[in-house]
Short mmCIF file of C-alpha atoms in Angstrom, two decimals:
data_model
loop_
_atom_site.label_atom_id
_atom_site.label_comp_id
_atom_site.label_asym_id
_atom_site.label_seq_id
_atom_site.Cartn_x
_atom_site.Cartn_y
_atom_site.Cartn_z
CA UNK A 1 137.33 100.59 102.57
CA UNK A 2 136.10 100.51 98.89
CA UNK A 3 132.69 101.44 100.76
CA UNK A 4 134.26 104.72 102.41
CA UNK A 5 136.27 105.40 99.34
CA UNK A 6 133.11 105.72 97.30
CA UNK A 7 131.15 107.86 100.44
CA UNK A 8 134.05 110.02 100.16
CA UNK A 9 134.07 110.67 96.42
CA UNK A 10 130.40 111.03 96.44
CA UNK A 11 130.67 113.55 99.39
CA UNK A 12 133.27 115.36 97.70
CA UNK A 13 131.33 115.59 94.77
CA UNK A 14 128.56 117.14 96.66
CA UNK A 15 130.64 119.56 98.36
CA UNK A 16 132.31 120.73 94.69
CA UNK A 17 129.00 121.39 92.98
CA UNK A 18 126.95 122.77 96.06
CA UNK A 19 124.69 119.98 96.49
CA UNK A 20 120.91 120.54 97.95
CA UNK A 21 117.51 120.27 97.58
CA UNK A 22 115.16 123.50 97.87
CA UNK A 23 118.53 124.99 99.29
CA UNK A 24 119.21 122.39 101.87
CA UNK A 25 121.60 119.81 102.83
CA UNK A 26 121.80 116.39 100.18
CA UNK A 27 118.84 113.70 100.72
CA UNK A 28 120.35 110.39 102.29
CA UNK A 29 117.27 108.96 102.68
CA UNK A 30 116.21 105.29 101.92
CA UNK A 31 118.42 103.95 99.02
CA UNK A 32 118.98 107.36 97.06
CA UNK A 33 120.03 110.78 96.76
CA UNK A 34 119.42 114.05 94.41
CA UNK A 35 122.79 116.09 93.45
CA UNK A 36 122.27 119.26 92.48
CA UNK A 37 124.39 120.52 89.53
CA UNK A 38 126.35 123.89 88.80
CA UNK A 39 123.16 124.20 86.05
CA UNK A 40 120.97 124.21 88.63
CA UNK A 41 119.82 120.68 87.43
CA UNK A 42 118.96 117.77 90.08
CA UNK A 43 119.86 113.94 89.38
CA UNK A 44 119.43 111.24 91.24
CA UNK A 45 121.57 108.74 92.14
CA UNK A 46 122.26 105.64 94.73
CA UNK A 47 124.04 105.61 97.60
CA UNK A 48 126.80 103.66 95.78
CA UNK A 49 127.08 106.38 93.24
CA UNK A 50 125.24 105.00 90.25
CA UNK A 51 123.04 107.28 88.34
CA UNK A 52 119.40 105.91 88.50
CA UNK A 53 117.85 108.42 85.80
CA UNK A 54 118.63 109.80 82.72
CA UNK A 55 116.33 112.71 83.34
CA UNK A 56 117.51 115.75 85.29
CA UNK A 57 114.74 117.50 87.18
CA UNK A 58 114.24 121.36 87.74
CA UNK A 59 113.06 120.58 91.27
CA UNK A 60 112.95 117.81 93.31
CA UNK A 61 111.89 117.23 96.98
CA UNK A 62 113.11 115.21 99.94
CA UNK A 63 112.84 111.14 99.19
CA UNK A 64 110.68 110.12 101.83
CA UNK A 65 109.13 106.51 102.12
CA UNK A 66 110.99 105.82 99.05
CA UNK A 67 109.57 108.44 96.37
CA UNK A 68 110.09 112.34 95.91
CA UNK A 69 108.28 114.85 93.90
CA UNK A 70 110.04 116.20 91.09
CA UNK A 71 109.32 119.27 88.41
CA UNK A 72 110.13 119.94 84.68
CA UNK A 73 108.65 122.64 82.12
CA UNK A 74 106.19 123.47 84.85
CA UNK A 75 104.67 119.87 85.53
CA UNK A 76 105.26 118.10 88.38
CA UNK A 77 105.61 114.02 88.88
CA UNK A 78 106.71 111.56 91.29
CA UNK A 79 110.25 109.43 90.98
CA UNK A 80 110.97 106.31 92.90
CA UNK A 81 113.88 105.77 94.81
CA UNK A 82 115.07 102.88 91.89
CA UNK A 83 114.92 105.74 89.65
CA UNK A 84 111.51 104.79 87.92
CA UNK A 85 108.57 107.78 87.45
CA UNK A 86 105.28 106.17 89.45
CA UNK A 87 103.66 109.40 88.24
CA UNK A 88 104.44 110.95 85.04
CA UNK A 89 104.84 114.35 84.06
CA UNK A 90 101.59 115.77 82.97
CA UNK A 91 99.57 112.37 84.19
CA UNK A 92 97.40 114.75 86.35
CA UNK A 93 96.34 118.65 84.75
CA UNK A 94 97.18 120.06 88.15
CA UNK A 95 99.88 120.43 89.88
CA UNK A 96 101.08 117.27 92.41
CA UNK A 97 101.86 118.86 95.83
CA UNK A 98 103.34 117.47 99.18
CA UNK A 99 100.65 116.33 102.09
CA UNK A 100 103.64 115.41 104.44
CA UNK A 101 105.01 111.29 105.18
CA UNK A 102 105.66 110.58 101.61
CA UNK A 103 101.83 111.07 100.37
CA UNK A 104 100.83 113.59 97.72
CA UNK A 105 97.79 115.14 96.53
CA UNK A 106 96.63 116.70 93.46
CA UNK A 107 93.33 118.82 93.22
CA UNK A 108 90.70 117.79 90.18
CA UNK A 109 87.39 116.25 89.07
CA UNK A 110 86.48 113.33 91.80
CA UNK A 111 83.19 112.46 90.89
CA UNK A 112 80.48 113.95 88.08
CA UNK A 113 79.44 116.54 90.40
CA UNK A 114 82.12 117.82 92.79
CA UNK A 115 85.85 119.21 92.65
CA UNK A 116 88.51 118.17 95.50
CA UNK A 117 91.77 116.28 95.80
CA UNK A 118 93.03 112.93 94.92
CA UNK A 119 95.61 111.56 97.60
CA UNK A 120 98.26 109.15 96.04
CA UNK A 121 101.65 107.35 97.68
CA UNK A 122 104.29 107.21 96.36
CA UNK A 123 104.05 104.62 94.24
CA UNK A 124 101.04 106.40 92.08
CA UNK A 125 98.29 104.73 93.64
CA UNK A 126 95.19 106.83 94.43
CA UNK A 127 94.58 106.38 97.79
CA UNK A 128 91.15 108.28 98.33
CA UNK A 129 89.44 111.17 97.09
CA UNK A 130 87.92 114.23 99.21
CA UNK A 131 85.62 117.10 98.35
CA UNK A 132 87.34 118.86 101.41
CA UNK A 133 88.64 122.63 101.38
CA UNK A 134 91.68 121.46 103.28
CA UNK A 135 93.93 118.69 103.72
CA UNK A 136 95.41 118.54 107.29
CA UNK A 137 98.37 116.35 108.46
CA UNK A 138 100.51 113.30 107.95
CA UNK A 139 102.52 111.15 109.55
CA UNK A 140 104.56 108.08 109.11
CA UNK A 141 102.85 105.11 111.78
CA UNK A 142 104.75 102.74 113.82
CA UNK A 143 104.45 99.97 111.23
CA UNK A 144 106.36 102.56 108.98
CA UNK A 145 103.21 103.22 106.93
CA UNK A 146 102.25 106.97 106.33
CA UNK A 147 98.95 107.98 107.37
CA UNK A 148 96.33 110.87 106.66
CA UNK A 149 93.81 112.57 108.41
CA UNK A 150 91.26 113.45 105.52
CA UNK A 151 88.14 116.09 106.41
CA UNK A 152 85.01 114.65 105.83
CA UNK A 153 81.44 116.07 106.04
CA UNK A 154 80.03 118.00 109.07
CA UNK A 155 83.10 118.26 111.40
CA UNK A 156 83.75 114.27 110.80
CA UNK A 157 87.38 113.13 109.73
CA UNK A 158 88.65 109.89 108.22
CA UNK A 159 92.33 107.88 108.82
CA UNK A 160 93.69 106.06 105.94
CA UNK A 161 96.93 104.49 105.48
CA UNK A 162 99.28 104.55 102.18
CA UNK A 163 97.50 101.39 101.01
CA UNK A 164 94.08 103.42 100.95
CA UNK A 165 92.93 101.14 103.75
CA UNK A 166 90.36 103.34 106.23
CA UNK A 167 91.41 103.03 109.41
CA UNK A 168 89.27 104.82 111.55
CA UNK A 169 86.78 108.27 112.03
CA UNK A 170 86.47 110.45 114.41
CA UNK A 171 84.34 113.73 115.19
CA UNK A 172 85.72 117.24 115.55
CA UNK A 173 84.16 121.31 115.33
CA UNK A 174 87.56 121.98 114.67
CA UNK A 175 90.32 120.93 112.41
CA UNK A 176 92.56 118.06 114.14
CA UNK A 177 96.38 118.76 114.23
CA UNK A 178 98.80 115.93 114.63
CA UNK A 179 102.12 116.37 117.36
CA UNK A 180 104.22 115.64 113.88
CA UNK A 181 107.61 113.42 115.16
CA UNK A 182 106.09 113.12 118.46
CA UNK A 183 105.42 109.45 119.28
CA UNK A 184 105.10 108.08 122.55
CA UNK A 185 105.45 104.77 124.13
CA UNK A 186 103.05 103.18 126.07
CA UNK A 187 103.02 100.93 129.25
CA UNK A 188 102.62 98.02 127.00
CA UNK A 189 105.29 98.90 124.76
CA UNK A 190 102.96 100.15 122.02
CA UNK A 191 103.75 103.36 120.49
CA UNK A 192 101.22 106.09 120.16
CA UNK A 193 100.79 109.50 118.12
CA UNK A 194 99.17 112.08 119.65
CA UNK A 195 96.30 113.81 118.10
CA UNK A 196 94.92 117.46 119.28
CA UNK A 197 91.14 118.09 118.44
CA UNK A 198 87.94 120.02 120.26
CA UNK A 199 87.64 117.14 122.51
CA UNK A 200 90.92 117.05 123.88
CA UNK A 201 94.03 114.59 122.96
CA UNK A 202 93.82 111.33 121.38
#
């Protein structure tokens, strides 16, 4: 009864304050959610109604895989669903953006000669770097770990997981894309994500 009462109060507060994230409904993912106040600030709460961070944010993304992208004073950072910042505001000069599936990227110098992207997970760990002009899809695998496809050189592509492990590579003359959200169960009960590229489906 107590839990139901707390949930009811939270829902009532959200309805009164017009809660939402980037114009959508409040996010109830993982162990936290953002509440939008009347002065258009976002506050991070636990599902038990406990405020998790004293900071307020001008913008906040959906909480995916335990983290979210937040923005203040034109600077971006990443906050965990426990209220701790895993990437502080201004830690990177460029704006952090979402790649998908709880993975992020920021443009910057990746070595002495090249500019490109630094890929990050929600904990702020740098997964890998790439000098590619674009980034392709990311998805959450059957093991609940996010994966991202990183373009390489001469029509090659690499698959990394959120911990920075290189899983596989393949070739494609055209940019591959994932069937986002579509997972299929094989005869051996394993789950698969379909990847479309110039040689067909993988």
